[in-house]
Coordinates of C-alpha atoms and ligand atoms in Angstrom, one line a residue:
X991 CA 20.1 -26.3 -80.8
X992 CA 21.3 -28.0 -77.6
X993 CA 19.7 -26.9 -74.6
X994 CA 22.2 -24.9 -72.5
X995 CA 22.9 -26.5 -69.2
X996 CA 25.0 -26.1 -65.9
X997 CA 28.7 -28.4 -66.1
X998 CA 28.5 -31.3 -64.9
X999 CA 30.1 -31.7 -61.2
X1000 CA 28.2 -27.9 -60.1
X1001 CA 27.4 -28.1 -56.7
X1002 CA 23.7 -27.4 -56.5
X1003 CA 22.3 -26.5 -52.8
X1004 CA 21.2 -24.3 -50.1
X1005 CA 22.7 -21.9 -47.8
X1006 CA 21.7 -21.6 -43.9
X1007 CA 23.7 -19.5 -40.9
X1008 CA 23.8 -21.3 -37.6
X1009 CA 21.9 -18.5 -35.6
X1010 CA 19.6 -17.7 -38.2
X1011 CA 18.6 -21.7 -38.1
X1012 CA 19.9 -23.8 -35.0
X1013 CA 18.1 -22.3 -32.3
X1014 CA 18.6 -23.8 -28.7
X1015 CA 21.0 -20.7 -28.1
X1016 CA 22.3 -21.6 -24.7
X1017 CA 22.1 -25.6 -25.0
X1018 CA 25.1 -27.9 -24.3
X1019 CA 27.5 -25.6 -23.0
X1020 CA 27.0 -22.7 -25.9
X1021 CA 27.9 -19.4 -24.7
X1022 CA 26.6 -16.6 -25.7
X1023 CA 27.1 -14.9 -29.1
X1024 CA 26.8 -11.2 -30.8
X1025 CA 23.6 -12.7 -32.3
X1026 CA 22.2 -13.4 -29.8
X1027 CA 21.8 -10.2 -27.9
X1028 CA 20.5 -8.5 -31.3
X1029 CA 17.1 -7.9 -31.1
X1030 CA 14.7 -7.9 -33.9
X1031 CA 12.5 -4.9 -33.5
X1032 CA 13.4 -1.1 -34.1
X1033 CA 16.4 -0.9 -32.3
X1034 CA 18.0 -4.2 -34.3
X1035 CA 20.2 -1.8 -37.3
X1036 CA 21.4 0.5 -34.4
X1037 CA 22.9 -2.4 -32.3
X1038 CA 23.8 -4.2 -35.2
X1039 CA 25.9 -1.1 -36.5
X1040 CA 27.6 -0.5 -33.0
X1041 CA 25.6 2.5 -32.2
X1042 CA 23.7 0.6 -29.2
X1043 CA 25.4 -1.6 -27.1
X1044 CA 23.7 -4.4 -25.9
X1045 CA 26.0 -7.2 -24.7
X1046 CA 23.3 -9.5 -23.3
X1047 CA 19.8 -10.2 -24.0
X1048 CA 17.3 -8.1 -22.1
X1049 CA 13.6 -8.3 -20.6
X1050 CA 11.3 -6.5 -23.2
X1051 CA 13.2 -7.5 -26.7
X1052 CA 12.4 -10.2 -29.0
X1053 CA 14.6 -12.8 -29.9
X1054 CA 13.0 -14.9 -32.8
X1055 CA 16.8 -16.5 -33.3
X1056 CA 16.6 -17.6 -29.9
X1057 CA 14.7 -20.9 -31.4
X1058 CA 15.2 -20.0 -34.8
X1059 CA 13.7 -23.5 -36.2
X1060 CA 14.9 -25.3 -33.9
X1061 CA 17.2 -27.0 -36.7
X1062 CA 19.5 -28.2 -33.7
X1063 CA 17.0 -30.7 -32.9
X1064 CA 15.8 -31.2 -36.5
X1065 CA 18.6 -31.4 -38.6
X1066 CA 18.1 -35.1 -39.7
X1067 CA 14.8 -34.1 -40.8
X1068 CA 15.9 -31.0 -42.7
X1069 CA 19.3 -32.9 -44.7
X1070 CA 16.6 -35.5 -45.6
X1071 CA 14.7 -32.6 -47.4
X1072 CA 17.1 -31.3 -48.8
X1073 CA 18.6 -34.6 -50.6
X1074 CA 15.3 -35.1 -51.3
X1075 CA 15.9 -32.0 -53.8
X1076 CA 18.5 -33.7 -55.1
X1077 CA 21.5 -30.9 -53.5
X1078 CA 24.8 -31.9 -53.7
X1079 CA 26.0 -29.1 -51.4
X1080 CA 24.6 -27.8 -48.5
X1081 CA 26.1 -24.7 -47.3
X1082 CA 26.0 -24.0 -43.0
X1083 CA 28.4 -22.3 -40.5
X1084 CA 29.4 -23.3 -37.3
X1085 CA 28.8 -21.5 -34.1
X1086 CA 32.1 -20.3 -32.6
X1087 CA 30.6 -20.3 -29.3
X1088 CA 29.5 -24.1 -29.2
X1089 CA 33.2 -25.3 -30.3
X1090 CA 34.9 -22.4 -27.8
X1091 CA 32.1 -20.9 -25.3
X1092 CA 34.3 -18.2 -24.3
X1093 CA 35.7 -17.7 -27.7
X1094 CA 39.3 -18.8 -26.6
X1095 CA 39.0 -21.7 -24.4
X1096 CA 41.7 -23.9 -23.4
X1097 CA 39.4 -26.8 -24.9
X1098 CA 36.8 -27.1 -27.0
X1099 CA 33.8 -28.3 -25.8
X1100 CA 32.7 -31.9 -27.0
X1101 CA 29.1 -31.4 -27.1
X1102 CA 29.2 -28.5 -30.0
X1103 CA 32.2 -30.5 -31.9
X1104 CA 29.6 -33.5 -31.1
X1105 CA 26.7 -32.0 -32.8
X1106 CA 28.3 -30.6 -36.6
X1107 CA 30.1 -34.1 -36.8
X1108 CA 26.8 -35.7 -36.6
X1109 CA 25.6 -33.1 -39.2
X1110 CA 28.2 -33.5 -41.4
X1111 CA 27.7 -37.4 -41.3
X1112 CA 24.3 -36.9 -41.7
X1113 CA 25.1 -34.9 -45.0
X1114 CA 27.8 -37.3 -46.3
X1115 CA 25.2 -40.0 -46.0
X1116 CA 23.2 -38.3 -48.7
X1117 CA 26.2 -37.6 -50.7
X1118 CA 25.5 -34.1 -49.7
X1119 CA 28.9 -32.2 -49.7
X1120 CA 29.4 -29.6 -46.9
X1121 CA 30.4 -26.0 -47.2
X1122 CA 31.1 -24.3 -44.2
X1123 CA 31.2 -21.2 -43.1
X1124 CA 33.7 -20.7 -40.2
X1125 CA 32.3 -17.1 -39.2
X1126 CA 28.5 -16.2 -40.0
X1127 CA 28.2 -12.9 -38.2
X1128 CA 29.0 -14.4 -35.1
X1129 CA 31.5 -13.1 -32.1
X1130 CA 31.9 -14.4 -29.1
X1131 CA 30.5 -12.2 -26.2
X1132 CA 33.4 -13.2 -24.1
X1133 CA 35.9 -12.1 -26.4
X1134 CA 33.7 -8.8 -27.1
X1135 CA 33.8 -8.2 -23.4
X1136 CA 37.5 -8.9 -22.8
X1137 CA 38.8 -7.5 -25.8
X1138 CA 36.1 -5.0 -27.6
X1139 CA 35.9 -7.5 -30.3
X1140 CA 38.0 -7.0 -34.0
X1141 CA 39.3 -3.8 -33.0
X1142 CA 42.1 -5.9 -31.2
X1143 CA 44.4 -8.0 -32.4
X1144 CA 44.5 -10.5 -30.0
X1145 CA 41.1 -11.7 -31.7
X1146 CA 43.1 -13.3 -34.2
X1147 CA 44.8 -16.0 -31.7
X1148 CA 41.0 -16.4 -30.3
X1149 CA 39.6 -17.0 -34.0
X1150 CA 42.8 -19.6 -35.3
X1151 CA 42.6 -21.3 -31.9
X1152 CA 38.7 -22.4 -32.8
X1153 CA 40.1 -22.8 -36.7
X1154 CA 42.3 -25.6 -35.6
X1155 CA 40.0 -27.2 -33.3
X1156 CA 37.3 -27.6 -35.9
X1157 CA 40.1 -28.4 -38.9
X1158 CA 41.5 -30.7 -36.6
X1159 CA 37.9 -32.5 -35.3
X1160 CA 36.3 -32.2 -39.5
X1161 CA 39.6 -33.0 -41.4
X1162 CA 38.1 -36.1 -44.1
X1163 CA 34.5 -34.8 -43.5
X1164 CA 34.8 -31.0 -44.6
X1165 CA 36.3 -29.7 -47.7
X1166 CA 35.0 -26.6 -48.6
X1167 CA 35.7 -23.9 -46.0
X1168 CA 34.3 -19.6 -46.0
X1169 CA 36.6 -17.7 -43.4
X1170 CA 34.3 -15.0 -42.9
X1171 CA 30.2 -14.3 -44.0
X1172 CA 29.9 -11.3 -46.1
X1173 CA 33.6 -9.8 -44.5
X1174 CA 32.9 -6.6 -46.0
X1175 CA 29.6 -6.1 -43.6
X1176 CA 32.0 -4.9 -40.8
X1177 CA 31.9 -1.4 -42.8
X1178 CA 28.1 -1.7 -42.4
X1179 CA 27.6 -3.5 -39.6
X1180 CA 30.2 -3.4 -37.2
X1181 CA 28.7 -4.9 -34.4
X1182 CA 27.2 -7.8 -36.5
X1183 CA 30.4 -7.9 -38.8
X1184 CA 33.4 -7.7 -36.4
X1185 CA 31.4 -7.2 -32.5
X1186 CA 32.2 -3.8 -32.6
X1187 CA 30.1 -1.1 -30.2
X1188 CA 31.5 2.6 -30.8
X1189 CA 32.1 4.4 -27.8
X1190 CA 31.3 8.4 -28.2
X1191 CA 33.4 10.5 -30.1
X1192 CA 35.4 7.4 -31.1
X1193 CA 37.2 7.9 -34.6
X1194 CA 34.9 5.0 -36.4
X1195 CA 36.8 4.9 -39.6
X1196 CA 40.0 4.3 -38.1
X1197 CA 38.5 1.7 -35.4
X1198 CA 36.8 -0.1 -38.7
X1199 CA 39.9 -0.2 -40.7
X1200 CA 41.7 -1.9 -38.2
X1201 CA 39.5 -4.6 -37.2
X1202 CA 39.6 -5.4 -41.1
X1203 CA 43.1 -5.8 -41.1
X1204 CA 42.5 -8.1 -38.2
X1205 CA 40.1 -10.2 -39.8
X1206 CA 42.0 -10.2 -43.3
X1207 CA 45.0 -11.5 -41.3
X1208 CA 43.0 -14.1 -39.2
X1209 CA 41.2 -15.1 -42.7
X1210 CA 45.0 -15.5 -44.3
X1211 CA 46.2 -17.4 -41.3
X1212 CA 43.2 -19.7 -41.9
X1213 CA 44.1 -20.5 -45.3
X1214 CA 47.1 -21.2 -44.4
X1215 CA 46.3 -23.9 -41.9
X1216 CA 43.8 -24.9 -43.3
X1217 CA 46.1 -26.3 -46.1
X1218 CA 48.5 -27.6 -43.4
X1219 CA 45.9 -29.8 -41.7
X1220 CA 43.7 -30.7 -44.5
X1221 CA 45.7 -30.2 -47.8
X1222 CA 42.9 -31.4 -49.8
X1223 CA 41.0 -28.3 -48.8
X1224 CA 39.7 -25.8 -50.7
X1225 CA 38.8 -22.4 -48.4
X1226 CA 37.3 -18.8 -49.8
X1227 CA 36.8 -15.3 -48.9
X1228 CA 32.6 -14.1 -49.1
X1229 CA 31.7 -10.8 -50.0
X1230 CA 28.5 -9.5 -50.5
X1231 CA 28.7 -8.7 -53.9
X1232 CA 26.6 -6.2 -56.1
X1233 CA 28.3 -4.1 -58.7
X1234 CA 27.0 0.0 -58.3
X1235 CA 25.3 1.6 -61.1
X1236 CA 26.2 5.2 -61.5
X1237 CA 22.4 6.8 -61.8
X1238 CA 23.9 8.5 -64.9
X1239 CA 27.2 9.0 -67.4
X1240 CA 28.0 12.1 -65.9
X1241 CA 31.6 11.4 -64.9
X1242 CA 31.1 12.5 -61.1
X1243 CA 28.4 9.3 -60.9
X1244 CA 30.8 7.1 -62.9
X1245 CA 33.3 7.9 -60.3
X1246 CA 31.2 7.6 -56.9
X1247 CA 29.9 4.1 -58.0
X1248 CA 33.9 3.3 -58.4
X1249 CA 34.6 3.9 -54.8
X1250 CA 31.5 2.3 -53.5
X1251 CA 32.7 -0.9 -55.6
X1252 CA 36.0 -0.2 -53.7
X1253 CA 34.5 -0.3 -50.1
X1254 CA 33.8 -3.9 -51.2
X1255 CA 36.6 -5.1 -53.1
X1256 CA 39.4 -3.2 -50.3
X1257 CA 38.9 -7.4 -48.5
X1258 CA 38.1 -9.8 -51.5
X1259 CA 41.6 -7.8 -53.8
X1260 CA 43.7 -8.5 -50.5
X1261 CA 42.1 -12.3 -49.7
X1262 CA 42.3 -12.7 -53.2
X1263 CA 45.6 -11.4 -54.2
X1264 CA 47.9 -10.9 -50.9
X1265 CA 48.4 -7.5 -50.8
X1266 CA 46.4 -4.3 -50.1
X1267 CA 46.0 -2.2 -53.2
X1268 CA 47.6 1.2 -53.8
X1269 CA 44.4 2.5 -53.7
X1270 CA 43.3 0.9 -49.8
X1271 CA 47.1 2.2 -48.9
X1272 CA 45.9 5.6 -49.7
X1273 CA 42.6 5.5 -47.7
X1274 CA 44.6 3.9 -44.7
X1275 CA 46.9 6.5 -45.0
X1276 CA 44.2 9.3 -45.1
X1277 CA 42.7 7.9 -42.5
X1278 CA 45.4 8.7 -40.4
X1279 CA 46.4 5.0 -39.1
X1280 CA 49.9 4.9 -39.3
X1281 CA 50.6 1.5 -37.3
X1282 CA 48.6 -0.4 -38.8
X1283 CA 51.2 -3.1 -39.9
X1284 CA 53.0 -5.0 -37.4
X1285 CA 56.3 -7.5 -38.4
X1286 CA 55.4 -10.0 -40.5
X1287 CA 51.9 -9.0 -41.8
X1288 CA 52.9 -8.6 -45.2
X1289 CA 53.9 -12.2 -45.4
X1290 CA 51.0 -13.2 -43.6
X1291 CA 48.9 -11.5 -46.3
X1292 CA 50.7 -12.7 -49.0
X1293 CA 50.8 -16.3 -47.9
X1294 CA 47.0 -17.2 -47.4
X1295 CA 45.3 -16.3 -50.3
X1296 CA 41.8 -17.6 -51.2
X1297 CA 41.3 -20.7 -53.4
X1298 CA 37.8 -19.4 -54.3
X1299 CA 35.7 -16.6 -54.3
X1300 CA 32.6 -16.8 -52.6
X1301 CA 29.7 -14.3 -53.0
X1302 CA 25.9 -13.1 -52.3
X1303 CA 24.1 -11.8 -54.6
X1304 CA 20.3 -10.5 -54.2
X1305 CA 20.5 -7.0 -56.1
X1306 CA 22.5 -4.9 -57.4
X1307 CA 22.9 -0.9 -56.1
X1308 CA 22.9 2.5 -57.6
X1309 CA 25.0 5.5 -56.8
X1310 CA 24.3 9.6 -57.4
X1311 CA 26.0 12.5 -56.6
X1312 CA 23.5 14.5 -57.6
X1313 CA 21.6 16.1 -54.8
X1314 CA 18.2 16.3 -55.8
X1315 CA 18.1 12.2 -56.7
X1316 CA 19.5 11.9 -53.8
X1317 CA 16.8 13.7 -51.7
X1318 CA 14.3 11.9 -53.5
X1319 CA 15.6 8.4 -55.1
X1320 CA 17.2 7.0 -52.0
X1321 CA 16.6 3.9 -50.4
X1322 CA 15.1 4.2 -46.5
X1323 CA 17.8 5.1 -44.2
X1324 CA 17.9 2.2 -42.2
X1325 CA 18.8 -0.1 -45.6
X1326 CA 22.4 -1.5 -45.0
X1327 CA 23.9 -0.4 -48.2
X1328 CA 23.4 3.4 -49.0
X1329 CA 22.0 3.2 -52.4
X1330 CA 19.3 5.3 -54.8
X1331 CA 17.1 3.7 -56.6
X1332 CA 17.7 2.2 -60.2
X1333 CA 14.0 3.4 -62.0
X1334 CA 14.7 0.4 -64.5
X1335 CA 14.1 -2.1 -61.8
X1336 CA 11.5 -3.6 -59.7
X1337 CA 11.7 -4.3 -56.0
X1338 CA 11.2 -6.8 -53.5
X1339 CA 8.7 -6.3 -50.5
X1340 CA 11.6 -5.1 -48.6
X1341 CA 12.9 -2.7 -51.1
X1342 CA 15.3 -4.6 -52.3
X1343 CA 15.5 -4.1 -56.3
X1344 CA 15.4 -7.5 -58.8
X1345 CA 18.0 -7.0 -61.2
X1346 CA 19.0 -11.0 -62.7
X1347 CA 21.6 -9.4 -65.2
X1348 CA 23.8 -8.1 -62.5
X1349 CA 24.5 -11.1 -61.3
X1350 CA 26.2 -11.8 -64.9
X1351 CA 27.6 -8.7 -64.7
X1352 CA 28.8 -9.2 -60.9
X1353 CA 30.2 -12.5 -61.6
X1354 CA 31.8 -11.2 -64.9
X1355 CA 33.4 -8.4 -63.1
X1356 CA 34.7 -10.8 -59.8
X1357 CA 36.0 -13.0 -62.3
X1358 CA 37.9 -10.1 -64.6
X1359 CA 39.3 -9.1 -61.0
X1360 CA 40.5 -12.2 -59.9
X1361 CA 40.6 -15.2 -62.4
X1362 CA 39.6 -17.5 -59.8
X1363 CA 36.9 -19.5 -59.8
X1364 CA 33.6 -18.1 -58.5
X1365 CA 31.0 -19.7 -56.2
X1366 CA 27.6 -18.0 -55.6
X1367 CA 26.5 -19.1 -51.8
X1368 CA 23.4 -17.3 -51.5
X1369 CA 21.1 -15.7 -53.7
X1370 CA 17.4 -15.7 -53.4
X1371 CA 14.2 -13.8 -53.0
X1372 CA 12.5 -12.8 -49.4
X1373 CA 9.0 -12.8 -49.1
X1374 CA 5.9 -13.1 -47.2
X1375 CA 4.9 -16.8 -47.8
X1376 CA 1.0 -17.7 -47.1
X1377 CA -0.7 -20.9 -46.8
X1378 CA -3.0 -21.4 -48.9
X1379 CA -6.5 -23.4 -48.0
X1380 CA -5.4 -26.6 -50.0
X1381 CA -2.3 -26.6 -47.5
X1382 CA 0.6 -25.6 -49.8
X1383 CA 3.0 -22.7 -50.3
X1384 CA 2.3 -21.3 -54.3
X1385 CA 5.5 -19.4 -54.5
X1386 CA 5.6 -18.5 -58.0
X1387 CA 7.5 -15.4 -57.6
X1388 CA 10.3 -16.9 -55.8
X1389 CA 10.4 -19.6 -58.4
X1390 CA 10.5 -16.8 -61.1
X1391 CA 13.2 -14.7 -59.3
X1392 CA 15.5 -17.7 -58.7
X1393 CA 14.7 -19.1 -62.7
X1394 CA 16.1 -15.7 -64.1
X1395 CA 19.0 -15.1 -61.8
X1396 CA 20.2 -18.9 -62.4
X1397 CA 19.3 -17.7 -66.5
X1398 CA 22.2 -15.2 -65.9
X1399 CA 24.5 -17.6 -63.8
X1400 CA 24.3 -19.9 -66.7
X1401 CA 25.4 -17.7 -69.6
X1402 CA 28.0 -16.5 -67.5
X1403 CA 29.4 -20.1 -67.3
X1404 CA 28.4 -20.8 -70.6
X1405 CA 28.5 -17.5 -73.4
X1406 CA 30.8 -15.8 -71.0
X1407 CA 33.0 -18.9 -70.1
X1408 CA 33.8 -17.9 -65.9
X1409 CA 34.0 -21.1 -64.1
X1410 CA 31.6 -21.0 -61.4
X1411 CA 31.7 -23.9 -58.6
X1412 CA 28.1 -24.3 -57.5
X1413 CA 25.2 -22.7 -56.1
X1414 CA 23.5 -22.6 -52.7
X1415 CA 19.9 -20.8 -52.5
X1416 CA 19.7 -18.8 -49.6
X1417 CA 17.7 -19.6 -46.5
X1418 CA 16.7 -23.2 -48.4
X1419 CA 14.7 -23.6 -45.3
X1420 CA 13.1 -20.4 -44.1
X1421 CA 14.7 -19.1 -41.0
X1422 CA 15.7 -16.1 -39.5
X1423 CA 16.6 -13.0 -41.3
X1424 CA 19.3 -11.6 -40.7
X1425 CA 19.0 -7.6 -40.9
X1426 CA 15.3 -7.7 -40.2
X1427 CA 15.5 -10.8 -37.2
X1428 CA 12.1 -11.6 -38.8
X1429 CA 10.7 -14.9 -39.7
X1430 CA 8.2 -13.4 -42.1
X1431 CA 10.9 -12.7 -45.0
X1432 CA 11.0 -16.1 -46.1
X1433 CA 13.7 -17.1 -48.5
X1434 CA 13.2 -20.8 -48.2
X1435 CA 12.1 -23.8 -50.5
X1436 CA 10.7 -25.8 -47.6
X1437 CA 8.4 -23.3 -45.3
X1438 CA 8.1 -23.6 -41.3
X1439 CA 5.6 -23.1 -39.6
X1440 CA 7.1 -20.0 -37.1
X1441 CA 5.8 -16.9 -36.6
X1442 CA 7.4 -13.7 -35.2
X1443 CA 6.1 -13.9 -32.2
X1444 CA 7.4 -17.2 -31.9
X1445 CA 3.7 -19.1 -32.3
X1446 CA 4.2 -22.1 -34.5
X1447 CA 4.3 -26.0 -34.9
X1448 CA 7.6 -25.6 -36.6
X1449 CA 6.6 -28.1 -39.0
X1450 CA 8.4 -28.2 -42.3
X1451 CA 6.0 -27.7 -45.6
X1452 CA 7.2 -28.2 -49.2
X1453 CA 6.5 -24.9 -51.4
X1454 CA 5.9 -25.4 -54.8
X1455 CA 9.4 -24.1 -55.4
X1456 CA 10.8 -27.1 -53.8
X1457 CA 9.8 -29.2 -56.6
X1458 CA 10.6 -26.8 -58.9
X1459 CA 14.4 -26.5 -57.7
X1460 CA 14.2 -30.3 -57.7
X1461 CA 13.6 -30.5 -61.5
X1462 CA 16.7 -27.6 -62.1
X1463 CA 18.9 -29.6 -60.2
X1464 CA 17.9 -32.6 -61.6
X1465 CA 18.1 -31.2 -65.2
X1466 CA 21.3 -29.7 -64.8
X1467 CA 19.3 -26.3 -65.2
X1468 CA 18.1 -27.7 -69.1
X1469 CA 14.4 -26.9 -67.5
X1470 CA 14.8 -23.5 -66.5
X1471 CA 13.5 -22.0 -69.9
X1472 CA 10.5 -24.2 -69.9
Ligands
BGP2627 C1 23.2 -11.9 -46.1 C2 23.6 -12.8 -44.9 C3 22.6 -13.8 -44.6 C4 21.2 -13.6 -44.9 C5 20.9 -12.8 -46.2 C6 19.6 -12.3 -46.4 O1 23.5 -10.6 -45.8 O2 24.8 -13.4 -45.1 O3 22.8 -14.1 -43.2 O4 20.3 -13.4 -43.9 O5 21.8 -11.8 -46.4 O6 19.3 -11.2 -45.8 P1 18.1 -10.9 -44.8 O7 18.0 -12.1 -43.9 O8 18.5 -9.7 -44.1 O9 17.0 -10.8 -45.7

């Protein structure tokens, strides 16, 4: 029997976020970010929700993202890694705030365009193609201040102003393009997602609805120009994915976990398909948000859909309506995705259950959805990595996690038959995470030496899993079942 193995041309890589990796938060002219002012610590999911505001970094709160690991100074060091892996893709978003430091300046500032041309060369050098992320999580502070972020619509000038400037400057050296990081996080995550702070008694369903109509035009706008200025592009919507399981076949379950789905698919079935579904109508409309549309936003919609669909994928999630699991099967109440625990599956240090078949199932249900072709740009396994006395990284159970969910990735493509454009590993290098602000959840391939407390050489070690990925990529995947 032929080995099964990945189609030829699949771009292979890793997945990084510019504040989770960059550092040097307020060099050359950056201004200052949403990311910036989130602290890691125990006040980081109530700030990152909206519920806290905190517009500016204060005296007494860690910022680990503030030098991250350093990769702004270290990128030429880090792409050498990583073509030393053998990836043909290496996925990275741009800070808004280095291109426009105010978020809608009247020009961009040459020091930030500067720096991801030189990283993008440095990629193409390696034959490395670049994916990039236009919006990782990442407002403006300006614009948060002057406008209260995504809840207005006058983000979307702010947002297509630093669209062009980048199309414009990376036209020939980018080709693959993500309009927004995870867009359905703004239900979550407002302030993280869309630079949203709630003010009391504020009607939040209503304020998050909006700002997603905001960002679903600004991502449909982007398309669009994106294919004016560089019609050889190819630019996707990311959600983070993960089908719910009811917790049983009593109907009532079956129908929760269909709603849940819904609070994800209400952005990738408009991205995807142009128009809001009968279903989000309804939810709009019970909502209470009757002006929702303005002239021309229909069009708008309908006019910039996705040529991809980009995803994450690290678990899947479980849904009861049955009180008592409920009370005693949920998940800790600070996770970002309400969800009980699925007893058939085992979980990561940080709760977060290993479940390789539903990213079959995910990608099989995206792909029955959609019919357009897939890309999974992150996936991967956190975890606390230690040195060990000979000086290397044994990370056998992120090898093992990653060899089981690329397992189910390839009978998707190849029993299954959805055509899948690549892979990027999350956090190839480990950096910053993102709902924790640790540096201890490590998701990366090549480990730094960076502590939380921001002790550290920052010196870049291979893990075993580094030559591991080396040999799938290299193989084509044929290896993974050895
Ligand atoms: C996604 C984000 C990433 C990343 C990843 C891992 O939600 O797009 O930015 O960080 O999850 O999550 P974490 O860092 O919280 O472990």
């Amino acid at each position: 029997m032929p080995r099964k193995i990945f189609p030829s041309g699949f771009l292979w890589g890793g997945a990084t976020a510019a504040n989770q990796c960059e550092g040097a938060y307020d060099s050359d002219g950056r201004g200052l970010s949403s990311v910036d002012t989130i602290p890691a610590g125990p006040e980081r999911m109530r700030v990152a929700r909206g519920e806290l505001e905190m517009l500016s970094p204060l005296p007494g709160y860690s910022y680990p993202s503030h030098q991250a690991i350093d990769m702004y100074h270290r990128y030429k060091e880090d792409i050498a890694l990583f073509a030393e892996m053998g990836f043909k893709c290496y996925r990275l978003s741009i800070a808004w705030t280095r291109i426009l430091p105010n978020g809608d300046d009247a020009s961009p500032n040459e020091a930030g365009l500067a720096f991801y041309e030189s990283l993008f060369n440095e990629c193409r050098k390696y034959g490395i193609e670049p994916l990039v992320t236009i919006d990782h999580f990442d407002t403006p502070i300006a614009l948060i201040k002057k406008y209260g972020g995504w809840r207005d619509r006058r983000m979307i000038d702010a947002y297509l102003k630093y669209c062009r400037a980048i199309f414009t400057r990376y036209k020939g050296l980018v080709k693959y393009w993500i309009t927004f990081n995870e867009i359905n996080m703004l239900l979550h995550m407002s302030f993280m997602g869309a630079g949203i702070v709630f003010a009391d008694g504020e009607d939040k369903t209503r304020t998050k609805y909006t700002a997603a109509h905001h960002e679903l035009l600004a991502s449909a706008e982007a398309v669009r120009l994106a294919h004016e200025i560089m019609p050889e592009s190819k630019i996707g919507c990311m959600l983070a994915a993960g089908q719910f399981y009811p917790y049983s076949c009593n109907p009532d379950d079956i129908y929760d976990g269909l709603e849940k789905d819904r609070d994800n698919y209400f952005f990738t079935d408009i991205q995807a398909r142009g128009a809001y579904p009968v279903w989000a109508l309804k939810r709009i409309e019970r909502a209470g948000i009757t002006d929702l549309f303005a002239d021309g936003d229909a069009e708008t919609l309908m006019n910039g859909t996705v040529d991809f669909i980009a995803f994450s994928y690290y678990c899947s999630r479980c849904t009861s309506t049955d009180p008592e699991i409920i009370a005693h099967h949920s998940k800790p109440g600070n996770a970002v995705f309400r969800s009980v625990i699925n007893p058939y599956l085992k979980s990561s240090e940080w709760g977060w259950q290993i479940d390789p078949l539903g990213l079959r199932i995910t990608a099989n249900t995206l792909y029955d959805r959609y019919q357009k072709p897939l890309f999974v740009v992150e996936n991967g396994l956190g975890a606390v990595d230690v040195v060990d006395s000979d000086g290397k990284i044994h990370d056998a159970y992120r090898i093992e996690y990653l060899r089981s969910h690329l397992l189910a990735l390839r009978d998707a493509i190849t029993e299954d038959g959805i055509p899948v454009m690549g892979f990027t590993a999350w956090g190839c290098i480990d950096l910053v995470s993102a709902s924790s602000g640790e540096m201890r959840k490590r998701y990366g391939m090549i480990y730094v030496d960076k502590g939380d407390s921001g002790q550290g050489s920052l010196k870049r070690i291979r893990k075993d899993s580094f030559y591991w990925y080396k040999g799938v990529i290299e193989s084509d995947g044929a290896n993974l079942e050895e």
